[in-house]
Amino acid sequence: MVVVRLRDAPCSLMEREGYNDVMSTSPRIRLLLMLVGGALLAALPSCGHPSPPLKPTVSTAVPSAGPPYFEDVTAASGIAFTYRNGQEAGHYAILESLGGGVGLIDFDGDGLLDVFLPGGGYFDGPDKQQIKGHPCKLYKNLGGFRFTDATAAAGLDRTWPYTHGCAVGDFDNDGWPDLLVTGWGGVLLFRNVAVDPQNPSAGRRFADVTAQAGLSDPRWSTSAAWADFDGDGWADLFICHYVDWSMPANNPKCDGYTPNVKQDVCPPTRFKGLPDVLYRNHGDGTFRDVSVAAGIRQVGAKEGDAGKGLGVVAADLDGDGRPDLYVANDTEDNFLYLNRGKFHFEECARSRGTARDEMGRAQGSMGLDVGDFNRSGWPSLFVTNYENEMHALYRHLGKEGHFHFSTTTTGLAAIGQRYVGWGTQFLDVDNDGWLDLIISNGHVIRHPVGAGVRQKPVLFWNDQGRFRDVTPRGGTYFHAEHCGRGLAVGDLDNDGWPDLVLSHVNAPAAVLRGIGGRTPEAHHWLGIELVGRGRRNIVGTKIEVHVDGRTLTYFAKGGGSWASACDPRHLVGLGRAAAVERIVVTWCHGQRQQWPGKDLPVDRYWRFVEGEPAPQVVEKKSERG
């Protein structure tokens, strides 16, 4: 495909010139353009964006055999919870297809990540037309992979709507993480407050402040992300909205996908998309919808104008120090909102190469993440898609801010196209310094063709910029099929290895302990916790870890995976390096700081506070059992 150079042009130039309208018309035209473009590129290699080559692969040893990377500890963890979607009512409603996410949140400040799980819902009433919610649960982390139900003690034992996901962020800058819950009928915002303000040791609980905050939008919400988009020090909020389905007014009956199946869940193409919403945080506990003025796509003359949002991630995607937004839409173009400052965003996905696949087709996108998988120093985007579509790895091409669809060239296409992907994350499973990938899979219809409702998760090992399928080494959980949805990655026991919590539809959630494949060589790690000045939100910050003459780059982000909240800390694998040279942090909307490695012993967590000269070692709260 021809890659067009637009050094000084606005993002919307290609859309105005109709390039993508041509590419989206006929497969024959698309093929002709691709062949012509390929010939032009071969004849004129200096035209367009030169794709920076991936680092040569030195190692050819693929770790397909050996000890597992994860151990399933669900049975002994104390987490016994199932997300339920209400399909027993027989409505075949699209509402039932989404499932739930996972939230990791240290709500009580003891240094251990607790687990929040949305509960889903069901259909009630004499005609089963009333949409109601199952309870959500909060599990307190006791250490050593033991959890206890803290839902009632934390003030979350209440009547719930039909829920899907969650987002974690400190919206009032008091140093305590707050919780947003998404689902059918809008969102709920819970502020983290003291049980007894006069007695801090009495613990923490959540107070429902949705109405006071002004978050009264009743539209169907899925994923959300917190970030300080205007640099005023307060965390703003972006919420994805899905489609205009409702019960019973707009729940059409759709035929099955094979001749012998009379009915199945309708595809999203049967419904109009709902516009997403951007809220500005006023700093006084209230929010204001600034979507239209900010340039967030609204319902327009053409189908797809509003999108059908399922996933969102906020991070600095163009290196200007401001957090941007990337939105995964179902069967519509994905959106790339570049932050131009002062709450003005420019939607650039088509011209930057992140709207569609390499054939110019919109995909059914769900989960997504940001990471520097090839040590380029730039954030690439990964998106999970529907069956008969390749998952999308959009490789960042450098300072001009364009991306290249690199699924095939990086080895990710090797798994085929039978999966329906949901939650996903970049993570370093063996702490070798290269970001691996995990994907949770599961179908959305009752009677799929050629694939099961339950599907195996996929684990990719990063072989110096190219990915190898090492799913069998994931552990026993990866040997079985699941109706997977949300996935959250975090260090639940603070031992330096990434752990997993996964949500399923109508099946118990799973807790996996990261054991790194028990690599024979000593692989070291460094944990990084960032704290903004005045506890401000720091999404959009970039971290550079200089070690053994190379640079490992990480990005502070909001949202990601699917409808889930991961560990806000950064776990950096160092391989065999027993020391780092220096740490450089470029704070969003702020200054650049660096710290010498001699002051930062490895294999522990460090807290970096914006503007303070010395980092703080974080006391370890849990020992490996």
PDB file of C-alpha atoms in Angstrom, residues 6-195:
ATOM      1  CA  LEU A   6       2.024  14.511   4.992  1.00  0.00           C
ATOM      2  CA  ARG A   7       4.725  16.327   6.884  1.00  0.00           C
ATOM      3  CA  ASP A   8       2.961  19.680   7.094  1.00  0.00           C
ATOM      4  CA  ALA A   9      -0.593  18.726   6.209  1.00  0.00           C
ATOM      5  CA  PRO A  10      -3.429  18.440   8.738  1.00  0.00           C
ATOM      6  CA  CYS A  11      -4.697  14.976   9.603  1.00  0.00           C
ATOM      7  CA  SER A  12      -7.926  15.492   7.691  1.00  0.00           C
ATOM      8  CA  LEU A  13      -6.272  16.108   4.287  1.00  0.00           C
ATOM      9  CA  MET A  14      -6.562  12.546   3.052  1.00  0.00           C
ATOM     10  CA  GLU A  15     -10.168  12.312   4.174  1.00  0.00           C
ATOM     11  CA  ARG A  16     -11.015  15.525   2.302  1.00  0.00           C
ATOM     12  CA  GLU A  17      -9.278  14.275  -0.830  1.00  0.00           C
ATOM     13  CA  GLY A  18     -11.376  11.093  -0.751  1.00  0.00           C
ATOM     14  CA  TYR A  19      -8.490   8.622  -0.591  1.00  0.00           C
ATOM     15  CA  ASN A  20     -10.191   6.342   1.908  1.00  0.00           C
ATOM     16  CA  ASP A  21     -13.538   6.549   0.123  1.00  0.00           C
ATOM     17  CA  VAL A  22     -11.839   5.039  -2.927  1.00  0.00           C
ATOM     18  CA  MET A  23     -10.079   2.433  -0.805  1.00  0.00           C
ATOM     19  CA  SER A  24     -13.346   1.389   0.837  1.00  0.00           C
ATOM     20  CA  THR A  25     -15.371   0.881  -2.353  1.00  0.00           C
ATOM     21  CA  SER A  26     -14.489  -2.218  -4.314  1.00  0.00           C
ATOM     22  CA  PRO A  27     -12.119  -5.062  -3.462  1.00  0.00           C
ATOM     23  CA  ARG A  28     -10.978  -5.012  -7.116  1.00  0.00           C
ATOM     24  CA  ILE A  29     -10.086  -1.304  -6.899  1.00  0.00           C
ATOM     25  CA  ARG A  30      -8.319  -1.852  -3.599  1.00  0.00           C
ATOM     26  CA  LEU A  31      -6.281  -4.688  -5.077  1.00  0.00           C
ATOM     27  CA  LEU A  32      -5.363  -2.616  -8.130  1.00  0.00           C
ATOM     28  CA  LEU A  33      -4.264   0.312  -5.962  1.00  0.00           C
ATOM     29  CA  MET A  34      -2.202  -1.984  -3.759  1.00  0.00           C
ATOM     30  CA  LEU A  35      -0.451  -3.536  -6.769  1.00  0.00           C
ATOM     31  CA  VAL A  36       0.268  -0.141  -8.290  1.00  0.00           C
ATOM     32  CA  GLY A  37       1.398   1.193  -4.937  1.00  0.00           C
ATOM     33  CA  GLY A  38       3.698  -1.762  -4.416  1.00  0.00           C
ATOM     34  CA  ALA A  39       5.270  -1.236  -7.829  1.00  0.00           C
ATOM     35  CA  LEU A  40       5.772   2.451  -7.143  1.00  0.00           C
ATOM     36  CA  LEU A  41       7.401   1.732  -3.830  1.00  0.00           C
ATOM     37  CA  ALA A  42       9.696  -0.817  -5.383  1.00  0.00           C
ATOM     38  CA  ALA A  43      10.728   1.588  -8.129  1.00  0.00           C
ATOM     39  CA  LEU A  44      10.983   4.654  -5.909  1.00  0.00           C
ATOM     40  CA  PRO A  45      12.154   3.564  -2.488  1.00  0.00           C
ATOM     41  CA  SER A  46      12.780   7.164  -1.439  1.00  0.00           C
ATOM     42  CA  CYS A  47       9.105   8.144  -1.822  1.00  0.00           C
ATOM     43  CA  GLY A  48       6.704   8.122   1.087  1.00  0.00           C
ATOM     44  CA  HIS A  49       7.643   7.072   4.614  1.00  0.00           C
ATOM     45  CA  PRO A  50      10.597   4.722   4.748  1.00  0.00           C
ATOM     46  CA  SER A  51       9.703   2.034   7.262  1.00  0.00           C
ATOM     47  CA  PRO A  52      12.472   1.862   9.839  1.00  0.00           C
ATOM     48  CA  PRO A  53      13.763  -1.718   9.829  1.00  0.00           C
ATOM     49  CA  LEU A  54      13.154  -3.892  12.819  1.00  0.00           C
ATOM     50  CA  LYS A  55      16.233  -4.912  14.749  1.00  0.00           C
ATOM     51  CA  PRO A  56      17.743  -8.041  13.267  1.00  0.00           C
ATOM     52  CA  THR A  57      16.676 -11.155  15.068  1.00  0.00           C
ATOM     53  CA  VAL A  58      19.769 -12.585  16.668  1.00  0.00           C
ATOM     54  CA  SER A  59      18.098 -15.324  18.649  1.00  0.00           C
ATOM     55  CA  THR A  60      16.369 -18.091  16.708  1.00  0.00           C
ATOM     56  CA  ALA A  61      15.534 -20.159  19.772  1.00  0.00           C
ATOM     57  CA  VAL A  62      11.772 -20.067  20.279  1.00  0.00           C
ATOM     58  CA  PRO A  63      10.815 -21.032  23.850  1.00  0.00           C
ATOM     59  CA  SER A  64       7.909 -23.260  22.802  1.00  0.00           C
ATOM     60  CA  ALA A  65       8.832 -25.913  25.342  1.00  0.00           C
ATOM     61  CA  GLY A  66       9.800 -25.601  28.969  1.00  0.00           C
ATOM     62  CA  PRO A  67       8.322 -24.581  32.304  1.00  0.00           C
ATOM     63  CA  PRO A  68       5.108 -22.517  32.127  1.00  0.00           C
ATOM     64  CA  TYR A  69       4.953 -18.748  32.349  1.00  0.00           C
ATOM     65  CA  PHE A  70       1.815 -18.779  34.541  1.00  0.00           C
ATOM     66  CA  GLU A  71       0.325 -20.886  37.307  1.00  0.00           C
ATOM     67  CA  ASP A  72      -3.439 -21.031  37.802  1.00  0.00           C
ATOM     68  CA  VAL A  73      -4.060 -20.173  41.469  1.00  0.00           C
ATOM     69  CA  THR A  74      -7.795 -19.413  41.202  1.00  0.00           C
ATOM     70  CA  ALA A  75      -8.987 -22.255  43.428  1.00  0.00           C
ATOM     71  CA  ALA A  76      -6.941 -21.200  46.450  1.00  0.00           C
ATOM     72  CA  SER A  77      -7.145 -17.428  45.871  1.00  0.00           C
ATOM     73  CA  GLY A  78     -10.550 -16.807  47.440  1.00  0.00           C
ATOM     74  CA  ILE A  79     -11.826 -15.145  44.273  1.00  0.00           C
ATOM     75  CA  ALA A  80     -14.934 -17.090  43.315  1.00  0.00           C
ATOM     76  CA  PHE A  81     -17.005 -14.951  40.992  1.00  0.00           C
ATOM     77  CA  THR A  82     -18.847 -15.328  37.695  1.00  0.00           C
ATOM     78  CA  TYR A  83     -19.943 -12.620  35.280  1.00  0.00           C
ATOM     79  CA  ARG A  84     -23.442 -13.486  34.022  1.00  0.00           C
ATOM     80  CA  ASN A  85     -25.010 -12.046  30.880  1.00  0.00           C
ATOM     81  CA  GLY A  86     -28.687 -13.063  31.194  1.00  0.00           C
ATOM     82  CA  GLN A  87     -28.843 -15.175  28.054  1.00  0.00           C
ATOM     83  CA  GLU A  88     -31.144 -17.638  29.807  1.00  0.00           C
ATOM     84  CA  ALA A  89     -34.068 -15.288  28.979  1.00  0.00           C
ATOM     85  CA  GLY A  90     -33.754 -16.291  25.327  1.00  0.00           C
ATOM     86  CA  HIS A  91     -33.674 -12.778  23.885  1.00  0.00           C
ATOM     87  CA  TYR A  92     -30.493 -13.254  21.862  1.00  0.00           C
ATOM     88  CA  ALA A  93     -29.799  -9.614  22.699  1.00  0.00           C
ATOM     89  CA  ILE A  94     -26.581  -7.932  21.617  1.00  0.00           C
ATOM     90  CA  LEU A  95     -26.320  -6.707  25.214  1.00  0.00           C
ATOM     91  CA  GLU A  96     -25.429 -10.264  26.204  1.00  0.00           C
ATOM     92  CA  SER A  97     -22.432 -10.442  23.876  1.00  0.00           C
ATOM     93  CA  LEU A  98     -20.040  -7.977  25.540  1.00  0.00           C
ATOM     94  CA  GLY A  99     -19.262  -9.536  28.912  1.00  0.00           C
ATOM     95  CA  GLY A 100     -17.216  -7.816  31.608  1.00  0.00           C
ATOM     96  CA  GLY A 101     -13.811  -6.391  32.394  1.00  0.00           C
ATOM     97  CA  VAL A 102     -11.451  -6.509  35.384  1.00  0.00           C
ATOM     98  CA  GLY A 103     -10.211  -3.700  37.607  1.00  0.00           C
ATOM     99  CA  LEU A 104      -6.964  -3.748  39.606  1.00  0.00           C
ATOM    100  CA  ILE A 105      -7.059  -1.050  42.287  1.00  0.00           C
ATOM    101  CA  ASP A 106      -5.193  -0.616  45.569  1.00  0.00           C
ATOM    102  CA  PHE A 107      -8.247   0.952  47.160  1.00  0.00           C
ATOM    103  CA  ASP A 108      -6.980   0.831  50.763  1.00  0.00           C
ATOM    104  CA  GLY A 109      -3.393   1.962  50.137  1.00  0.00           C
ATOM    105  CA  ASP A 110      -1.657  -1.082  51.637  1.00  0.00           C
ATOM    106  CA  GLY A 111       0.605  -1.592  48.625  1.00  0.00           C
ATOM    107  CA  LEU A 112      -1.286  -4.612  47.287  1.00  0.00           C
ATOM    108  CA  LEU A 113      -3.555  -4.545  44.246  1.00  0.00           C
ATOM    109  CA  ASP A 114      -7.150  -5.447  44.996  1.00  0.00           C
ATOM    110  CA  VAL A 115      -9.548  -6.831  42.362  1.00  0.00           C
ATOM    111  CA  PHE A 116     -12.868  -5.359  41.207  1.00  0.00           C
ATOM    112  CA  LEU A 117     -15.146  -7.488  39.003  1.00  0.00           C
ATOM    113  CA  PRO A 118     -18.310  -6.184  37.243  1.00  0.00           C
ATOM    114  CA  GLY A 119     -21.213  -8.595  37.515  1.00  0.00           C
ATOM    115  CA  GLY A 120     -23.255  -8.235  34.317  1.00  0.00           C
ATOM    116  CA  GLY A 121     -27.007  -8.548  34.479  1.00  0.00           C
ATOM    117  CA  TYR A 122     -30.230 -10.290  33.554  1.00  0.00           C
ATOM    118  CA  PHE A 123     -33.761  -9.749  32.245  1.00  0.00           C
ATOM    119  CA  ASP A 124     -36.557  -9.584  34.806  1.00  0.00           C
ATOM    120  CA  GLY A 125     -40.301  -9.043  35.027  1.00  0.00           C
ATOM    121  CA  PRO A 126     -43.251 -11.112  33.836  1.00  0.00           C
ATOM    122  CA  ASP A 127     -42.197 -10.745  30.203  1.00  0.00           C
ATOM    123  CA  LYS A 128     -38.433 -10.648  30.893  1.00  0.00           C
ATOM    124  CA  GLN A 129     -38.150  -7.152  29.423  1.00  0.00           C
ATOM    125  CA  GLN A 130     -36.663  -5.321  32.428  1.00  0.00           C
ATOM    126  CA  ILE A 131     -32.876  -4.993  32.390  1.00  0.00           C
ATOM    127  CA  LYS A 132     -31.329  -5.480  35.826  1.00  0.00           C
ATOM    128  CA  GLY A 133     -27.846  -5.981  37.179  1.00  0.00           C
ATOM    129  CA  HIS A 134     -26.047  -8.722  39.024  1.00  0.00           C
ATOM    130  CA  PRO A 135     -23.852  -7.588  41.951  1.00  0.00           C
ATOM    131  CA  CYS A 136     -20.289  -6.498  41.323  1.00  0.00           C
ATOM    132  CA  LYS A 137     -17.566  -7.649  43.701  1.00  0.00           C
ATOM    133  CA  LEU A 138     -14.445  -6.159  45.275  1.00  0.00           C
ATOM    134  CA  TYR A 139     -11.812  -8.554  46.602  1.00  0.00           C
ATOM    135  CA  LYS A 140      -9.180  -7.290  49.043  1.00  0.00           C
ATOM    136  CA  ASN A 141      -5.656  -8.597  48.504  1.00  0.00           C
ATOM    137  CA  LEU A 142      -4.329 -10.163  51.722  1.00  0.00           C
ATOM    138  CA  GLY A 143      -0.947 -11.078  50.224  1.00  0.00           C
ATOM    139  CA  GLY A 144       0.366 -14.434  49.061  1.00  0.00           C
ATOM    140  CA  PHE A 145      -2.411 -14.704  46.453  1.00  0.00           C
ATOM    141  CA  ARG A 146      -5.117 -14.793  49.094  1.00  0.00           C
ATOM    142  CA  PHE A 147      -8.158 -12.544  48.664  1.00  0.00           C
ATOM    143  CA  THR A 148     -11.280 -11.862  50.694  1.00  0.00           C
ATOM    144  CA  ASP A 149     -14.642 -10.383  49.685  1.00  0.00           C
ATOM    145  CA  ALA A 150     -14.611  -6.723  50.764  1.00  0.00           C
ATOM    146  CA  THR A 151     -17.647  -5.594  48.768  1.00  0.00           C
ATOM    147  CA  ALA A 152     -19.883  -4.758  51.718  1.00  0.00           C
ATOM    148  CA  ALA A 153     -17.102  -3.235  53.838  1.00  0.00           C
ATOM    149  CA  ALA A 154     -16.143  -0.955  50.933  1.00  0.00           C
ATOM    150  CA  GLY A 155     -19.694   0.309  50.449  1.00  0.00           C
ATOM    151  CA  LEU A 156     -20.320  -1.512  47.177  1.00  0.00           C
ATOM    152  CA  ASP A 157     -23.007  -3.902  48.448  1.00  0.00           C
ATOM    153  CA  ARG A 158     -25.845  -2.186  46.602  1.00  0.00           C
ATOM    154  CA  THR A 159     -28.277  -2.478  43.710  1.00  0.00           C
ATOM    155  CA  TRP A 160     -26.370  -2.468  40.450  1.00  0.00           C
ATOM    156  CA  PRO A 161     -27.365  -1.827  36.831  1.00  0.00           C
ATOM    157  CA  TYR A 162     -26.235  -4.151  34.043  1.00  0.00           C
ATOM    158  CA  THR A 163     -22.455  -3.579  34.163  1.00  0.00           C
ATOM    159  CA  HIS A 164     -19.557  -4.182  31.778  1.00  0.00           C
ATOM    160  CA  GLY A 165     -16.313  -2.489  32.696  1.00  0.00           C
ATOM    161  CA  CYS A 166     -14.381  -0.119  34.900  1.00  0.00           C
ATOM    162  CA  ALA A 167     -11.700   2.571  34.900  1.00  0.00           C
ATOM    163  CA  VAL A 168      -9.502   3.614  37.820  1.00  0.00           C
ATOM    164  CA  GLY A 169      -8.244   7.163  38.381  1.00  0.00           C
ATOM    165  CA  ASP A 170      -7.787   9.746  41.132  1.00  0.00           C
ATOM    166  CA  PHE A 171     -10.204  12.410  39.884  1.00  0.00           C
ATOM    167  CA  ASP A 172      -9.966  14.621  43.010  1.00  0.00           C
ATOM    168  CA  ASN A 173      -6.152  14.461  43.500  1.00  0.00           C
ATOM    169  CA  ASP A 174      -6.420  13.284  47.103  1.00  0.00           C
ATOM    170  CA  GLY A 175      -4.002  10.389  46.565  1.00  0.00           C
ATOM    171  CA  TRP A 176      -6.657   7.673  46.659  1.00  0.00           C
ATOM    172  CA  PRO A 177      -7.805   5.843  43.481  1.00  0.00           C
ATOM    173  CA  ASP A 178     -11.460   6.316  42.540  1.00  0.00           C
ATOM    174  CA  LEU A 179     -13.593   3.899  40.534  1.00  0.00           C
ATOM    175  CA  LEU A 180     -15.780   4.386  37.454  1.00  0.00           C
ATOM    176  CA  VAL A 181     -18.094   1.557  36.408  1.00  0.00           C
ATOM    177  CA  THR A 182     -19.603   1.331  32.906  1.00  0.00           C
ATOM    178  CA  GLY A 183     -22.609  -0.518  31.544  1.00  0.00           C
ATOM    179  CA  TRP A 184     -26.111  -0.348  30.157  1.00  0.00           C
ATOM    180  CA  GLY A 185     -27.823   2.898  31.142  1.00  0.00           C
ATOM    181  CA  GLY A 186     -24.717   5.008  31.812  1.00  0.00           C
ATOM    182  CA  VAL A 187     -21.859   5.040  34.304  1.00  0.00           C
ATOM    183  CA  LEU A 188     -21.371   5.136  38.066  1.00  0.00           C
ATOM    184  CA  LEU A 189     -18.594   7.148  39.729  1.00  0.00           C
ATOM    185  CA  PHE A 190     -17.403   6.117  43.184  1.00  0.00           C
ATOM    186  CA  ARG A 191     -15.136   8.368  45.202  1.00  0.00           C
ATOM    187  CA  ASN A 192     -12.635   6.679  47.518  1.00  0.00           C
ATOM    188  CA  VAL A 193     -13.257   8.122  51.003  1.00  0.00           C
ATOM    189  CA  ALA A 194     -12.282   7.327  54.601  1.00  0.00           C
ATOM    190  CA  VAL A 195     -14.645   5.111  56.568  1.00  0.00           C
TER     191      VAL A 195
END
